[in-house]
Amino acid sequence: MTEKLNVAVVGAGYWGPNLARNFRASAEWNLAAICDLDIERAQGVADGIGGVPVTASLDEVLADPSIDAIAIATPARTHHPIALAALEAGKHVMVEKPLADEQHRGEDMVARANESGLVLMADHTYCYTPAVLKIRELIAEGALGEILFVDSVRINLGLIQPDVDVFWDLAPHDLSIMDFVLPGGLDTTSVSAHGADPLRTGKACVGYLAMPLAGGAMAHIHVNWLSPTKIRQMVIGGTERTLVWDDLNPQQRISVYDRGVDIASVTKSASAVARDANISYRLGDTWSPALPEREALGNVVTEFAAAINEDRQARTSGQAGLRVLSVLDAARRSLAAGGAPAPMFLDIQPARSAA
């Protein structure tokens, strides 16, 4: 039996308590410390899970040779300095989304982790839900055929973030899912982003992001802080079937439709009338796979330990986090240019499966 790894959670705000609870419950981890500048907040989290050492000093955590890894749950602008300090101290690192607040900082983090031979994992939690794991499996086995489009909606009322716009707040979820389930990952050459700030907050509160994918497919994401209704839905259309994921429907999170458009092969010289005559609509069955119910973060911390113990990249590696970050960076440039397509400045590599 593999000896437990020791981890410290850095940040006891919104996400840190969730990480602390799952590390504490994990068979692979010993939660060695919770670190936060607000020591009373850290103590409150520790008390809520049965008692854990707390500290306000990151240096103290990094100097402790018994701690194998840290999990960062702090504001995005702090991810880069904390991660680099941890890697320099020989610690494995997991970082909540987004990987960093600037693409060049994310690139630096990935390069440092590669140089040191340490695991840098992006906490793309949705990728470890049973639903998204099933979507990945169905696409990989060819159940949908060739992917034609991805259309994602993530809207609700609030919370307007003080330091990031709606793209950086909500879109990383959908981008990380696309990178995880599509055979080529986030393989795009440009990004177009349109945003609006009707409340005059100084940042986009409503946004639309579009990008072409390899093979002629198109991906589109709608994010919104101002909608009175909450929607978490993704539609992935293929040449064989179309999949609809509704994260707010626990009874039927995934529906697979054997419905679509079939276009028979015709010669280039065929007339438009002849081509139209070869278009038919397929109306087949709809089915929904049974899914287990398990908290995704439990799978996240298990994968983090497995990547360390097996000396491999995590399923959602730093490189995966960087691919998401590069799309956000291009979206920011497109937004500044009034929606004009912004080229990608990252050599996107296909998402690599680790297990």
Short mmCIF file of C-alpha atoms in Angstrom, two decimals:
data_model
loop_
_atom_site.label_atom_id
_atom_site.label_comp_id
_atom_site.label_asym_id
_atom_site.label_seq_id
_atom_site.Cartn_x
_atom_site.Cartn_y
_atom_site.Cartn_z
CA MET A 1 0.00 0.00 0.00
CA THR A 2 1.37 3.42 -1.02
CA GLU A 3 2.17 5.73 1.89
CA LYS A 4 -0.05 8.78 2.16
CA LEU A 5 1.19 12.04 0.67
CA ASN A 6 1.18 15.24 2.73
CA VAL A 7 -0.53 18.30 1.29
CA ALA A 8 -1.16 21.87 2.41
CA VAL A 9 -4.10 23.90 1.12
CA VAL A 10 -3.13 27.52 0.47
CA GLY A 11 -6.17 29.77 0.63
CA ALA A 12 -9.20 29.34 2.89
CA GLY A 13 -11.67 31.55 1.06
CA TYR A 14 -14.35 30.29 -1.34
CA TRP A 15 -12.73 27.17 -2.85
CA GLY A 16 -10.13 26.26 -0.24
CA PRO A 17 -12.61 24.72 2.22
CA ASN A 18 -13.86 22.34 -0.49
CA LEU A 19 -10.32 21.26 -1.26
CA ALA A 20 -9.49 20.84 2.42
CA ARG A 21 -12.56 18.70 3.02
CA ASN A 22 -11.77 16.38 0.10
CA PHE A 23 -8.08 16.04 0.95
CA ARG A 24 -9.06 15.24 4.54
CA ALA A 25 -11.45 12.51 3.35
CA SER A 26 -9.01 11.00 0.83
CA ALA A 27 -7.28 7.69 1.37
CA GLU A 28 -4.26 8.96 -0.61
CA TRP A 29 -3.64 12.19 1.28
CA ASN A 30 -2.87 13.54 4.72
CA LEU A 31 -3.99 17.15 5.05
CA ALA A 32 -0.96 18.59 6.82
CA ALA A 33 -1.89 22.28 6.97
CA ILE A 34 -4.23 25.05 5.90
CA CYS A 35 -2.47 28.31 5.08
CA ASP A 36 -4.18 31.69 4.87
CA LEU A 37 -3.21 35.26 5.75
CA ASP A 38 -6.45 35.41 7.71
CA ILE A 39 -5.56 32.92 10.44
CA GLU A 40 -9.04 33.03 11.96
CA ARG A 41 -10.59 32.07 8.64
CA ALA A 42 -8.11 29.21 8.28
CA GLN A 43 -8.91 28.05 11.80
CA GLY A 44 -12.61 28.08 11.03
CA VAL A 45 -12.06 25.79 8.03
CA ALA A 46 -9.82 23.51 10.08
CA ASP A 47 -12.34 23.24 12.90
CA GLY A 48 -15.08 22.39 10.40
CA ILE A 49 -13.27 19.25 9.24
CA GLY A 50 -12.12 17.93 12.56
CA GLY A 51 -8.96 19.90 13.26
CA VAL A 52 -5.92 20.57 11.07
CA PRO A 53 -2.77 22.66 11.74
CA VAL A 54 -3.11 26.22 10.45
CA THR A 55 -0.58 28.90 9.60
CA ALA A 56 -0.44 32.35 8.07
CA SER A 57 3.07 31.77 6.71
CA LEU A 58 3.54 30.32 3.23
CA ASP A 59 7.30 30.26 3.85
CA GLU A 60 6.71 27.97 6.82
CA VAL A 61 4.72 25.57 4.65
CA LEU A 62 7.30 25.54 1.86
CA ALA A 63 10.17 25.03 4.30
CA ASP A 64 8.53 21.92 5.78
CA PRO A 65 10.29 18.90 4.18
CA SER A 66 7.42 16.57 5.12
CA ILE A 67 4.95 18.40 2.86
CA ASP A 68 4.91 16.86 -0.62
CA ALA A 69 2.45 19.15 -2.38
CA ILE A 70 0.35 22.28 -2.12
CA ALA A 71 -3.09 23.08 -3.51
CA ILE A 72 -3.53 26.74 -4.41
CA ALA A 73 -6.97 28.32 -3.91
CA THR A 74 -6.12 32.02 -3.93
CA PRO A 75 -6.92 34.89 -6.36
CA ALA A 76 -5.62 34.28 -9.88
CA ARG A 77 -3.10 37.13 -9.70
CA THR A 78 -1.28 35.26 -6.90
CA HIS A 79 -1.09 31.85 -8.59
CA HIS A 80 2.17 32.53 -10.41
CA PRO A 81 4.35 33.65 -7.47
CA ILE A 82 2.96 31.00 -5.10
CA ALA A 83 3.34 28.19 -7.64
CA LEU A 84 6.90 29.20 -8.55
CA ALA A 85 7.91 29.38 -4.90
CA ALA A 86 6.42 25.94 -4.29
CA LEU A 87 8.13 24.39 -7.33
CA GLU A 88 11.41 25.96 -6.25
CA ALA A 89 10.89 24.29 -2.85
CA GLY A 90 10.38 20.92 -4.54
CA LYS A 91 6.62 20.70 -3.98
CA HIS A 92 4.07 19.34 -6.44
CA VAL A 93 1.38 21.91 -7.22
CA MET A 94 -2.33 21.93 -7.97
CA VAL A 95 -3.89 25.25 -8.98
CA GLU A 96 -7.55 26.20 -9.15
CA LYS A 97 -8.80 27.76 -12.40
CA PRO A 98 -7.60 29.78 -14.17
CA LEU A 99 -3.98 28.66 -14.11
CA ALA A 100 -2.77 32.29 -13.93
CA ASP A 101 -3.94 35.80 -14.71
CA GLU A 102 -1.66 36.21 -17.74
CA GLN A 103 -0.64 33.74 -20.42
CA HIS A 104 3.09 34.40 -20.09
CA ARG A 105 2.88 33.65 -16.36
CA GLY A 106 1.14 30.36 -17.09
CA GLU A 107 3.84 29.48 -19.62
CA ASP A 108 6.47 30.21 -16.96
CA MET A 109 4.71 27.92 -14.48
CA VAL A 110 4.50 25.03 -16.97
CA ALA A 111 8.15 25.45 -17.98
CA ARG A 112 9.35 25.49 -14.36
CA ALA A 113 7.36 22.36 -13.52
CA ASN A 114 8.76 20.54 -16.54
CA GLU A 115 12.31 21.58 -15.67
CA SER A 116 11.96 20.39 -12.08
CA GLY A 117 10.17 17.14 -12.91
CA LEU A 118 7.27 18.03 -10.60
CA VAL A 119 3.53 17.67 -11.18
CA LEU A 120 1.67 20.87 -12.02
CA MET A 121 -2.05 20.11 -12.16
CA ALA A 122 -4.93 22.39 -13.13
CA ASP A 123 -7.96 21.91 -10.91
CA HIS A 124 -10.44 21.69 -13.78
CA THR A 125 -13.04 20.14 -11.50
CA TYR A 126 -15.78 19.63 -14.08
CA CYS A 127 -13.51 17.28 -16.02
CA TYR A 128 -13.75 14.81 -13.15
CA THR A 129 -17.54 14.69 -12.91
CA PRO A 130 -19.14 11.38 -13.97
CA ALA A 131 -21.04 13.22 -16.72
CA VAL A 132 -17.97 14.77 -18.36
CA LEU A 133 -15.98 11.55 -18.02
CA LYS A 134 -18.85 9.78 -19.87
CA ILE A 135 -18.90 12.47 -22.57
CA ARG A 136 -15.18 11.99 -23.11
CA GLU A 137 -15.68 8.23 -23.35
CA LEU A 138 -18.55 8.50 -25.86
CA ILE A 139 -16.62 10.88 -28.12
CA ALA A 140 -13.47 8.75 -27.93
CA GLU A 141 -15.32 5.61 -28.98
CA GLY A 142 -16.89 7.42 -31.94
CA ALA A 143 -20.49 7.41 -30.71
CA LEU A 144 -21.05 10.94 -32.03
CA GLY A 145 -18.99 10.57 -35.20
CA GLU A 146 -16.92 13.54 -36.33
CA ILE A 147 -17.59 16.64 -34.23
CA LEU A 148 -19.41 19.40 -36.12
CA PHE A 149 -20.13 21.97 -33.40
CA VAL A 150 -20.03 22.66 -29.67
CA ASP A 151 -22.51 25.13 -28.18
CA SER A 152 -22.25 25.93 -24.47
CA VAL A 153 -24.34 28.15 -22.19
CA ARG A 154 -23.34 29.07 -18.62
CA ILE A 155 -25.56 31.84 -17.28
CA ASN A 156 -26.99 32.91 -13.93
CA LEU A 157 -27.64 35.94 -11.75
CA GLY A 158 -24.34 37.08 -10.10
CA LEU A 159 -21.88 37.13 -8.58
CA ILE A 160 -20.11 40.01 -10.33
CA GLN A 161 -16.42 39.53 -9.58
CA PRO A 162 -14.26 42.49 -8.51
CA ASP A 163 -11.08 41.46 -10.34
CA VAL A 164 -12.13 39.60 -13.52
CA ASP A 165 -14.80 39.86 -16.22
CA VAL A 166 -17.44 37.25 -17.00
CA PHE A 167 -15.17 35.48 -19.52
CA TRP A 168 -12.43 34.83 -16.97
CA ASP A 169 -14.95 33.90 -14.27
CA LEU A 170 -17.22 31.45 -16.09
CA ALA A 171 -15.71 30.44 -19.45
CA PRO A 172 -12.77 28.45 -17.99
CA HIS A 173 -15.24 25.74 -16.98
CA ASP A 174 -16.53 25.25 -20.52
CA LEU A 175 -13.12 25.66 -22.13
CA SER A 176 -11.59 23.06 -19.82
CA ILE A 177 -14.40 20.62 -20.62
CA MET A 178 -13.92 21.10 -24.36
CA ASP A 179 -10.18 20.62 -24.01
CA PHE A 180 -10.80 17.44 -22.02
CA VAL A 181 -13.44 15.75 -24.20
CA LEU A 182 -12.55 16.76 -27.77
CA PRO A 183 -10.05 14.45 -29.51
CA GLY A 184 -7.80 17.38 -30.46
CA GLY A 185 -8.42 19.41 -27.34
CA LEU A 186 -8.70 23.18 -27.77
CA ASP A 187 -7.17 23.12 -31.23
CA THR A 188 -8.05 26.56 -32.56
CA THR A 189 -6.23 29.30 -34.43
CA SER A 190 -8.28 32.34 -33.41
CA VAL A 191 -10.90 33.54 -30.95
CA SER A 192 -13.67 36.11 -31.35
CA ALA A 193 -15.21 37.65 -28.23
CA HIS A 194 -18.07 40.09 -27.85
CA GLY A 195 -18.95 41.49 -24.43
CA ALA A 196 -21.30 44.03 -22.90
CA ASP A 197 -21.27 46.01 -19.66
CA PRO A 198 -24.85 47.30 -19.33
CA LEU A 199 -24.42 47.93 -15.59
CA ARG A 200 -21.29 50.06 -16.14
CA THR A 201 -19.17 47.93 -13.82
CA GLY A 202 -16.03 48.49 -15.87
CA LYS A 203 -15.94 44.89 -17.11
CA ALA A 204 -17.95 42.63 -19.42
CA CYS A 205 -20.93 41.10 -17.59
CA VAL A 206 -22.39 39.36 -20.68
CA GLY A 207 -20.18 37.63 -23.21
CA TYR A 208 -20.12 35.50 -26.34
CA LEU A 209 -17.02 33.64 -27.43
CA ALA A 210 -16.60 31.84 -30.77
CA MET A 211 -13.70 29.88 -32.18
CA PRO A 212 -13.12 27.55 -35.12
CA LEU A 213 -11.90 24.06 -34.26
CA ALA A 214 -9.78 21.65 -36.28
CA GLY A 215 -11.65 19.85 -39.03
CA GLY A 216 -14.11 22.68 -39.67
CA ALA A 217 -16.08 22.44 -36.41
CA MET A 218 -17.18 25.55 -34.53
CA ALA A 219 -17.32 26.16 -30.77
CA HIS A 220 -19.47 28.85 -29.16
CA ILE A 221 -19.75 29.83 -25.49
CA HIS A 222 -22.31 32.17 -23.90
CA VAL A 223 -21.55 33.45 -20.39
CA ASN A 224 -23.70 35.86 -18.41
CA TRP A 225 -23.84 37.24 -14.86
CA LEU A 226 -27.19 38.99 -15.39
CA SER A 227 -29.60 36.20 -16.31
CA PRO A 228 -32.51 35.61 -13.88
CA THR A 229 -32.43 31.93 -14.82
CA LYS A 230 -29.53 29.55 -14.28
CA ILE A 231 -28.47 27.36 -17.21
CA ARG A 232 -25.51 24.98 -17.38
CA GLN A 233 -25.79 23.24 -20.73
CA MET A 234 -23.53 22.04 -23.51
CA VAL A 235 -24.59 20.63 -26.90
CA ILE A 236 -22.03 18.64 -28.89
CA GLY A 237 -23.14 17.77 -32.41
CA GLY A 238 -21.53 15.07 -34.53
CA THR A 239 -22.06 13.39 -37.88
CA GLU A 240 -23.68 10.39 -36.17
CA ARG A 241 -25.36 11.70 -33.01
CA THR A 242 -25.79 14.81 -30.90
CA LEU A 243 -25.19 14.91 -27.15
CA VAL A 244 -26.82 17.33 -24.73
CA TRP A 245 -25.37 17.78 -21.25
CA ASP A 246 -27.61 19.51 -18.72
CA ASP A 247 -25.70 19.82 -15.48
CA LEU A 248 -28.78 21.03 -13.59
CA ASN A 249 -30.82 17.90 -14.35
CA PRO A 250 -29.55 15.19 -11.98
CA GLN A 251 -32.11 12.67 -13.29
CA GLN A 252 -30.86 12.98 -16.88
CA ARG A 253 -27.62 14.90 -17.13
CA ILE A 254 -26.72 13.43 -20.54
CA SER A 255 -29.07 12.81 -23.47
CA VAL A 256 -27.82 11.33 -26.74
CA TYR A 257 -29.97 12.00 -29.80
CA ASP A 258 -29.77 9.84 -32.90
CA ARG A 259 -31.09 12.76 -34.89
CA GLY A 260 -29.39 14.91 -37.47
CA VAL A 261 -28.81 15.80 -41.07
CA ASP A 262 -27.50 13.29 -43.60
CA ILE A 263 -25.99 14.56 -46.82
CA ALA A 264 -25.34 11.99 -49.49
CA SER A 265 -22.17 12.35 -51.59
CA VAL A 266 -22.68 14.19 -54.88
CA THR A 267 -20.25 15.39 -57.50
CA LYS A 268 -18.99 18.96 -57.54
CA SER A 269 -20.74 19.49 -60.86
CA ALA A 270 -24.14 18.54 -59.46
CA SER A 271 -26.70 21.31 -59.46
CA ALA A 272 -27.97 22.95 -56.31
CA VAL A 273 -31.33 21.22 -56.81
CA ALA A 274 -29.59 17.84 -56.97
CA ARG A 275 -27.59 18.57 -53.85
CA ASP A 276 -30.72 19.64 -51.98
CA ALA A 277 -32.42 16.41 -52.99
CA ASN A 278 -29.63 14.46 -51.29
CA ILE A 279 -30.21 16.08 -47.90
CA SER A 280 -32.24 13.98 -45.50
CA TYR A 281 -33.14 14.28 -41.84
CA ARG A 282 -32.54 11.40 -39.48
CA LEU A 283 -35.03 10.98 -36.59
CA GLY A 284 -33.89 8.14 -34.36
CA ASP A 285 -33.95 7.20 -30.71
CA THR A 286 -32.87 9.23 -27.70
CA TRP A 287 -31.12 7.59 -24.76
CA SER A 288 -29.54 8.61 -21.49
CA PRO A 289 -26.64 6.70 -19.91
CA ALA A 290 -26.77 5.90 -16.21
CA LEU A 291 -24.17 7.84 -14.24
CA PRO A 292 -22.74 7.26 -10.76
CA GLU A 293 -23.01 10.09 -8.27
CA ARG A 294 -19.70 11.12 -6.72
CA GLU A 295 -18.26 14.50 -5.82
CA ALA A 296 -15.88 15.52 -8.59
CA LEU A 297 -13.29 16.93 -6.19
CA GLY A 298 -12.82 13.45 -4.74
CA ASN A 299 -11.71 12.34 -8.21
CA VAL A 300 -9.51 15.44 -8.54
CA VAL A 301 -7.47 14.76 -5.40
CA THR A 302 -7.20 11.08 -6.31
CA GLU A 303 -5.83 11.99 -9.75
CA PHE A 304 -3.34 14.43 -8.20
CA ALA A 305 -1.95 11.66 -5.98
CA ALA A 306 -1.89 9.16 -8.85
CA ALA A 307 0.07 11.54 -11.10
CA ILE A 308 2.67 12.05 -8.36
CA ASN A 309 2.96 8.36 -7.44
CA GLU A 310 3.11 7.25 -11.08
CA ASP A 311 5.48 10.06 -12.13
CA ARG A 312 3.28 11.25 -14.97
CA GLN A 313 1.28 14.26 -16.14
CA ALA A 314 -2.13 14.69 -14.57
CA ARG A 315 -5.18 14.29 -16.78
CA THR A 316 -5.69 18.03 -16.46
CA SER A 317 -2.05 19.04 -16.55
CA GLY A 318 -0.48 22.47 -16.43
CA GLN A 319 -0.38 22.31 -20.22
CA ALA A 320 -4.17 21.82 -20.27
CA GLY A 321 -4.52 24.83 -17.99
CA LEU A 322 -2.28 26.77 -20.36
CA ARG A 323 -4.45 25.90 -23.36
CA VAL A 324 -7.48 27.31 -21.53
CA LEU A 325 -5.47 30.36 -20.49
CA SER A 326 -4.38 31.01 -24.08
CA VAL A 327 -8.01 31.13 -25.24
CA LEU A 328 -8.88 33.57 -22.44
CA ASP A 329 -5.91 35.73 -23.43
CA ALA A 330 -7.04 35.76 -27.07
CA ALA A 331 -10.59 36.58 -25.96
CA ARG A 332 -9.27 39.57 -24.00
CA ARG A 333 -7.44 40.84 -27.09
CA SER A 334 -10.49 40.28 -29.29
CA LEU A 335 -12.70 42.13 -26.83
CA ALA A 336 -10.32 45.09 -26.89
CA ALA A 337 -10.47 45.06 -30.70
CA GLY A 338 -14.26 45.22 -30.81
CA GLY A 339 -14.77 41.53 -31.45
CA ALA A 340 -12.27 41.09 -34.27
CA PRO A 341 -10.75 37.57 -34.33
CA ALA A 342 -7.59 37.43 -32.23
CA PRO A 343 -4.91 34.92 -33.26
CA MET A 344 -3.66 32.34 -30.83
CA PHE A 345 -0.05 32.83 -29.74
CA LEU A 346 0.36 29.40 -28.19
CA ASP A 347 1.49 26.30 -30.04
CA ILE A 348 -1.54 24.25 -29.02
CA GLN A 349 -0.78 20.61 -28.46
CA PRO A 350 -3.52 17.97 -28.44
CA ALA A 351 -4.83 17.14 -25.00
CA ARG A 352 -2.83 14.14 -23.78
CA SER A 353 -4.58 11.44 -21.86
CA ALA A 354 -2.70 10.42 -18.73
CA ALA A 355 -4.74 7.36 -17.91
#
